[in-house]
XYZ file of C-alpha atoms in Angstrom:
464
model
C 113.263 99.829 -35.882
C 110.459 98.011 -33.982
C 108.540 95.390 -35.819
C 105.392 93.521 -34.780
C 106.468 90.151 -33.320
C 106.090 87.215 -35.824
C 107.645 84.855 -38.276
C 109.945 86.154 -41.059
C 109.234 83.095 -43.200
C 105.871 81.745 -44.366
C 104.460 78.625 -42.628
C 104.297 75.591 -44.813
C 100.919 74.368 -43.449
C 98.469 74.786 -40.528
C 100.515 72.636 -38.105
C 103.567 74.697 -38.810
C 101.463 77.778 -38.223
C 100.345 76.372 -34.846
C 103.958 76.229 -33.737
C 104.574 79.833 -34.643
C 101.283 80.951 -33.006
C 102.191 79.176 -29.840
C 105.548 80.905 -29.694
C 104.309 84.469 -30.377
C 100.926 84.144 -28.634
C 97.333 84.699 -29.611
C 95.689 86.610 -31.173
C 97.594 86.228 -34.392
C 97.227 87.588 -37.916
C 97.542 85.159 -40.831
C 98.787 87.291 -43.746
C 99.259 86.372 -47.385
C 102.935 86.917 -48.406
C 101.871 88.790 -51.462
C 98.754 90.344 -49.993
C 97.694 93.895 -49.794
C 94.630 96.189 -49.593
C 93.205 93.966 -46.809
C 93.231 90.920 -49.049
C 94.668 87.746 -47.530
C 94.502 89.046 -43.936
C 92.686 86.884 -41.380
C 92.749 87.031 -37.563
C 92.749 84.043 -35.227
C 91.978 84.846 -31.589
C 92.323 81.236 -30.446
C 93.864 77.967 -31.630
C 90.349 76.719 -32.803
C 90.254 79.690 -35.280
C 93.732 79.217 -36.784
C 92.933 76.632 -39.495
C 90.087 78.783 -40.903
C 92.211 81.962 -40.700
C 95.251 80.279 -42.384
C 93.324 78.622 -45.180
C 91.315 81.836 -45.810
C 94.383 83.964 -46.103
C 96.085 81.390 -48.334
C 93.010 81.105 -50.660
C 92.869 84.883 -51.123
C 96.560 85.084 -51.609
C 96.321 82.461 -54.387
C 93.247 84.082 -56.005
C 94.278 87.695 -56.025
C 98.086 87.513 -55.983
C 98.918 84.064 -57.370
C 100.863 83.343 -54.141
C 99.243 81.058 -51.503
C 102.176 81.433 -49.045
C 101.107 82.636 -45.536
C 103.028 84.026 -42.508
C 101.989 84.824 -39.044
C 102.492 87.808 -36.792
C 101.076 88.982 -33.428
C 97.763 90.819 -34.016
C 97.462 94.097 -32.146
C 93.978 95.012 -31.002
C 92.729 98.457 -32.231
C 96.096 100.076 -33.085
C 96.237 103.189 -35.291
C 97.348 102.561 -38.891
C 99.766 105.272 -39.810
C 101.931 105.273 -42.939
C 104.555 107.536 -44.408
C 104.897 108.664 -47.982
C 108.425 108.527 -49.439
C 110.082 109.612 -52.689
C 113.567 108.221 -53.744
C 115.478 108.887 -56.938
C 118.472 107.326 -58.608
C 120.791 110.073 -57.368
C 120.763 109.270 -53.716
C 117.948 111.639 -52.742
C 115.266 110.263 -50.443
C 112.543 112.358 -48.711
C 109.352 111.751 -46.860
C 106.206 113.711 -47.278
C 104.795 113.194 -43.797
C 102.268 110.674 -42.528
C 98.713 109.613 -43.206
C 96.316 108.037 -40.710
C 94.186 105.284 -42.282
C 92.777 103.748 -39.134
C 89.123 103.706 -40.098
C 88.785 100.303 -41.771
C 86.448 97.467 -42.345
C 87.781 93.933 -42.871
C 91.305 95.506 -42.610
C 90.562 97.610 -45.782
C 90.728 101.434 -45.453
C 87.588 103.639 -45.664
C 88.701 107.039 -44.507
C 92.262 108.464 -44.639
C 93.564 111.828 -43.470
C 96.702 113.875 -43.251
C 98.291 114.744 -41.017
C 97.529 112.023 -38.544
C 95.586 113.381 -35.488
C 97.781 111.635 -32.838
C 101.170 112.279 -34.401
C 103.269 115.310 -33.182
C 106.267 116.881 -34.798
C 108.707 114.700 -32.753
C 106.970 111.499 -33.867
C 106.679 112.740 -37.498
C 110.486 113.189 -37.550
C 110.984 109.781 -35.933
C 108.776 107.765 -38.279
C 109.857 109.774 -41.263
C 113.454 108.794 -40.586
C 112.377 105.160 -40.281
C 110.763 105.374 -43.672
C 113.636 107.176 -45.454
C 116.166 104.842 -43.883
C 114.177 101.794 -44.970
C 113.944 103.069 -48.600
C 117.683 103.964 -48.692
C 118.635 100.639 -47.273
C 117.159 98.806 -50.281
C 118.156 101.524 -52.753
C 114.534 102.175 -53.596
C 113.721 104.229 -56.782
C 110.075 105.507 -56.963
C 107.246 106.687 -54.890
C 106.288 104.337 -52.001
C 104.669 103.976 -48.617
C 106.095 102.644 -45.418
C 103.264 101.355 -43.351
C 103.170 100.918 -39.592
C 101.093 100.582 -36.416
C 100.973 103.233 -33.801
C 100.231 102.268 -30.214
C 100.529 105.364 -28.089
C 104.104 106.555 -28.574
C 105.242 103.235 -30.060
C 105.518 102.749 -33.770
C 105.840 99.199 -35.304
C 107.031 98.742 -38.928
C 104.647 96.546 -41.016
C 105.679 96.702 -44.707
C 106.505 98.898 -47.591
C 104.080 99.317 -50.496
C 106.169 99.967 -53.599
C 103.615 101.968 -55.534
C 101.347 105.043 -55.362
C 98.455 104.321 -53.054
C 94.773 105.171 -53.243
C 95.216 107.756 -50.419
C 98.131 109.609 -51.867
C 95.720 112.401 -52.592
C 95.568 113.679 -49.045
C 99.365 113.961 -48.900
C 99.252 115.970 -52.163
C 96.610 118.281 -50.686
C 98.567 119.109 -47.518
C 102.100 119.483 -49.153
C 101.272 120.764 -52.637
C 103.492 118.120 -54.153
C 102.343 116.258 -57.253
C 103.439 112.571 -56.165
C 102.556 111.120 -59.583
C 104.624 113.752 -61.425
C 107.625 113.061 -59.140
C 107.169 109.283 -59.792
C 107.360 109.666 -63.504
C 110.277 112.048 -63.292
C 112.028 109.450 -61.148
C 111.363 106.707 -63.672
C 112.880 109.068 -66.407
C 116.113 109.215 -64.386
C 115.658 112.823 -63.148
C 116.369 114.051 -59.607
C 113.733 114.878 -57.105
C 112.507 118.464 -57.566
C 112.410 118.863 -53.740
C 114.614 118.380 -50.781
C 113.490 117.361 -47.328
C 113.738 120.980 -46.008
C 111.481 122.143 -48.822
C 108.516 119.913 -47.610
C 105.911 121.892 -45.678
C 102.546 120.836 -44.344
C 99.536 123.220 -44.531
C 96.129 122.539 -43.278
C 94.305 119.157 -43.086
C 92.940 116.854 -45.806
C 90.437 113.910 -45.576
C 89.609 111.269 -48.104
C 86.420 109.212 -48.104
C 86.385 106.138 -50.333
C 83.038 106.000 -52.200
C 82.467 102.294 -52.371
C 79.517 100.564 -53.964
C 78.607 98.849 -50.731
C 75.659 98.645 -48.365
C 76.952 99.580 -44.895
C 73.570 98.678 -43.410
C 74.061 95.137 -44.678
C 77.587 94.794 -43.029
C 79.214 96.343 -46.120
C 77.750 93.914 -48.610
C 78.668 94.702 -52.267
C 76.012 96.691 -54.136
C 76.719 96.703 -57.866
C 74.236 98.393 -60.236
C 73.776 100.968 -62.950
C 73.915 104.749 -62.412
C 71.177 106.885 -63.888
C 72.106 110.141 -62.363
C 75.535 111.386 -61.374
C 76.392 114.768 -59.812
C 79.832 115.499 -58.230
C 80.401 118.008 -55.480
C 82.654 120.964 -56.284
C 84.067 124.121 -54.859
C 87.314 125.336 -53.159
C 89.143 122.485 -51.336
C 87.129 119.776 -52.881
C 88.653 117.025 -55.192
C 86.933 114.125 -56.763
C 88.983 111.360 -58.388
C 86.377 109.240 -60.417
C 85.627 107.631 -63.763
C 81.889 107.611 -63.273
C 79.103 109.268 -65.243
C 75.389 108.831 -65.833
C 74.830 105.437 -67.476
C 77.917 103.834 -66.040
C 77.465 100.315 -64.702
C 79.243 98.958 -61.564
C 79.663 95.298 -61.995
C 80.437 92.740 -59.281
C 83.683 91.715 -60.916
C 85.981 94.426 -59.569
C 86.879 96.205 -56.338
C 83.824 98.129 -54.899
C 85.583 101.558 -54.867
C 84.048 103.719 -57.540
C 85.295 107.233 -56.515
C 87.484 109.109 -54.070
C 86.212 112.262 -52.427
C 88.898 114.510 -50.906
C 88.536 117.852 -49.007
C 91.142 120.284 -47.602
C 90.839 123.155 -45.155
C 92.961 124.933 -42.627
C 92.310 122.443 -39.812
C 90.773 119.098 -39.128
C 87.402 120.443 -37.951
C 86.902 122.662 -41.086
C 88.076 119.889 -43.355
C 85.409 117.667 -41.706
C 82.697 120.337 -42.162
C 83.671 120.737 -45.819
C 83.666 116.954 -46.353
C 80.097 116.655 -44.854
C 78.954 119.440 -47.139
C 80.472 117.687 -50.206
C 78.991 114.265 -49.225
C 75.610 115.856 -48.970
C 75.997 117.197 -52.506
C 77.274 113.943 -54.082
C 74.549 112.190 -56.079
C 75.152 108.626 -57.452
C 71.604 107.490 -58.003
C 70.255 104.816 -57.612
C 73.555 103.142 -56.662
C 73.942 102.209 -53.044
C 77.264 103.615 -51.702
C 79.106 104.434 -48.497
C 78.091 108.017 -48.546
C 75.570 107.642 -45.790
C 78.129 105.762 -43.724
C 80.669 108.502 -44.218
C 78.190 111.177 -43.257
C 77.361 109.227 -40.051
C 80.917 108.480 -38.967
C 82.123 112.092 -39.463
C 79.316 113.486 -37.318
C 80.282 111.210 -34.304
C 82.100 112.080 -31.130
C 84.554 109.244 -31.817
C 85.631 110.912 -35.120
C 85.942 114.262 -33.387
C 88.227 112.633 -30.825
C 90.372 111.078 -33.525
C 89.409 107.481 -32.537
C 89.470 104.560 -34.806
C 85.686 104.184 -34.716
C 86.127 100.425 -34.468
C 83.357 100.169 -31.976
C 80.857 101.601 -34.431
C 82.074 99.822 -37.543
C 81.713 96.478 -35.736
C 78.297 97.274 -34.243
C 75.767 95.593 -36.512
C 72.901 97.505 -34.847
C 74.485 100.881 -35.629
C 75.241 99.819 -39.118
C 71.648 98.872 -39.623
C 70.512 102.324 -38.671
C 72.235 103.594 -41.808
C 69.747 101.973 -44.220
C 68.801 104.621 -46.639
C 65.086 105.734 -46.676
C 62.973 104.393 -49.305
C 61.473 106.956 -51.727
C 57.866 107.830 -50.981
C 55.142 106.318 -53.093
C 53.640 108.491 -55.763
C 50.894 110.736 -54.285
C 47.324 110.010 -55.061
C 45.865 112.053 -57.895
C 43.164 114.613 -57.358
C 39.737 114.802 -58.918
C 38.635 111.587 -57.488
C 41.400 109.442 -58.787
C 42.101 106.216 -57.033
C 44.479 106.315 -54.107
C 47.881 104.683 -54.845
C 49.237 102.006 -52.502
C 52.495 100.085 -52.349
C 52.569 96.341 -51.984
C 55.460 93.898 -51.624
C 55.403 90.337 -52.563
C 57.786 87.389 -52.491
C 57.600 85.071 -55.441
C 59.550 82.015 -56.397
C 60.507 81.452 -60.034
C 62.692 78.472 -61.134
C 63.788 77.907 -57.529
C 64.716 81.510 -57.072
C 63.171 83.911 -54.563
C 62.403 87.425 -55.883
C 61.137 90.540 -54.093
C 58.460 92.249 -56.154
C 57.060 95.750 -55.409
C 53.735 96.881 -56.944
C 52.403 100.397 -56.913
C 48.814 100.846 -57.920
C 45.301 101.626 -56.749
C 44.570 100.634 -53.175
C 42.393 97.547 -53.033
C 39.148 97.926 -51.041
C 38.295 95.329 -48.495
C 35.015 93.470 -48.750
C 32.059 95.395 -47.377
C 31.151 94.770 -43.760
C 28.305 92.354 -43.241
C 24.947 93.904 -42.985
C 26.249 97.300 -44.342
C 27.203 96.998 -48.008
C 28.077 100.642 -48.276
C 30.825 100.537 -45.658
C 34.315 99.282 -46.550
C 37.435 99.210 -44.358
C 41.066 99.197 -45.377
C 43.448 96.383 -44.511
C 45.785 97.279 -41.789
C 49.385 98.143 -42.710
C 51.712 95.185 -43.276
C 53.530 95.706 -39.949
C 50.202 95.434 -38.132
C 49.170 92.033 -39.647
C 49.877 88.837 -37.961
C 52.423 86.480 -39.321
C 50.947 83.242 -40.577
C 50.010 81.115 -43.543
C 52.073 79.090 -46.001
C 53.434 82.068 -47.874
C 54.674 83.831 -44.867
C 56.263 80.563 -43.539
C 58.024 79.973 -46.867
C 59.583 83.476 -46.808
C 60.945 83.130 -43.248
C 62.398 79.701 -43.953
C 64.242 80.909 -47.087
C 67.769 82.243 -46.962
C 68.500 84.178 -50.043
C 71.652 85.641 -51.424
C 71.995 89.357 -50.792
C 74.370 89.742 -53.611
C 75.648 88.411 -56.949
C 78.878 86.407 -56.842
C 80.557 83.038 -56.736
C 80.297 80.484 -53.941
C 83.710 80.043 -52.607
C 82.869 77.619 -49.838
C 79.806 75.733 -48.405
C 80.322 75.313 -44.701
C 77.324 73.054 -43.923
C 75.566 69.979 -45.327
C 71.881 69.477 -46.193
C 69.996 67.983 -43.242
C 72.270 69.480 -40.578
C 70.980 71.431 -37.607
C 72.123 75.102 -37.504
C 71.789 77.969 -35.056
C 71.125 81.566 -35.914
C 74.380 83.128 -36.896
C 76.146 79.889 -38.054
C 78.145 80.210 -41.196
C 76.298 78.656 -44.256
C 78.586 79.755 -47.106
C 81.074 82.183 -48.377
C 80.352 84.245 -51.475
C 82.942 86.236 -53.367
C 81.949 89.541 -54.961
C 83.735 92.656 -55.866
C 87.053 91.073 -54.730
C 85.691 90.441 -51.259
C 84.725 87.286 -49.372
C 81.254 87.671 -47.818
C 80.202 85.301 -45.032
C 76.528 84.330 -45.247
C 75.104 83.242 -41.955
C 71.837 81.472 -40.958
C 69.092 83.950 -40.307
C 67.251 81.437 -37.949
C 67.840 78.249 -36.020
C 66.538 75.001 -37.505
C 67.166 72.154 -39.885
C 68.783 72.650 -43.369
C 65.820 71.228 -45.431
C 67.371 72.447 -48.677
C 70.802 73.567 -49.733
C 70.792 74.129 -53.548
C 74.306 75.544 -53.749
C 77.778 74.240 -54.525
C 81.284 75.460 -54.355
C 82.189 77.353 -57.601
C 78.644 78.007 -58.512
C 77.471 81.446 -59.500
C 74.528 83.078 -57.595
C 72.484 86.143 -58.196
C 70.890 88.538 -55.689
C 67.707 86.793 -54.520
C 68.796 83.305 -55.267
C 67.754 80.680 -52.728
C 70.806 79.634 -50.803
C 69.135 77.472 -48.122
C 65.769 76.626 -46.596
C 65.890 76.404 -42.876
C 62.824 74.739 -41.201
């Protein structure tokens, strides 16, 4: 079986990792030995990036898996992520339930999964299925599990085996009709599998969208909050796996996935149409989720062609276009009631910058000189010229977009920075979020430290 070129043993330190990288060639992936779910996975495209990638992978491995060891392998640009579901019992029976395509990812974490894979034919299905069952049999595996691999054209590279039921097992259940969790429990009870390989059939197409509490328009920043209204989609071929309800609170302490939405239909196009309908019906208000992202991706030509959509997911401009529309201000009352207007202010309290929105009667401008009976409205905010101390203070302040813990401060107070330079790393919802400079200038203030907790709106730095 083909494997991605790389080391079979962890590297002791960065210098040892450099020797491995020089041997296998850049770009390389630094992977935590106990990692999974995209945690502890960093990419170094050059030697200059290796130290940060290695240390970041080690840090996440220690934090999430109590294992700081890191090994290196060759990083393949934009491959397809294809995995095979297996079942194995204590009586020597091993079967595979076909493959899933999990290529649409951000930060090497899956967002959309589907079965069957759009670029796997029956010959490849048999081939990679045998790779998966042979691997499970070789280690005398007993349970449900997933053999993961990378598909590059007709080539398939073995990555690893996940010895558990995965988040996306639902799409395999939908196309095979086999209850994977039931089989796993039966195996644990010592019973033989209820199906043989020849019994497995694949019907139709299934898609799963992970509903994460994330703001895609802010580069997938965590977006915890309380749910006031919750309505799930329903109907034939629609499945929702969730523990949410109105009143639930999504905290920043856990993974951002709050629900899974799965649809099935006779083919990929119809399953996509059903998913778009279900996404449109899903209401998780006022929580910010990936629902707008999924709606946008599934309507693209890239999705229709079965591409990885990496060009879109890494396009900050395209992501910003997904910002949800703000609800309209309440309409003005009739019978001469004052017109309502919306104003936004930035206020600083105890060193923290807060955004405040006020909705109330529109303020009248002073009467024009020489004509006391004439009043004019102030121009909209977008038409006013920037200026004044208040505006300057706002543009200088870099505030935290999320609540979390400062894992790393990359700069020192007084340093000169350029727009886009890394200022700090904040961990929230089991993700490390890089906070970069919003402008070029001098760091006049840096009121943060490693290990400190920050809330959304806290001042991280002032750049003059």
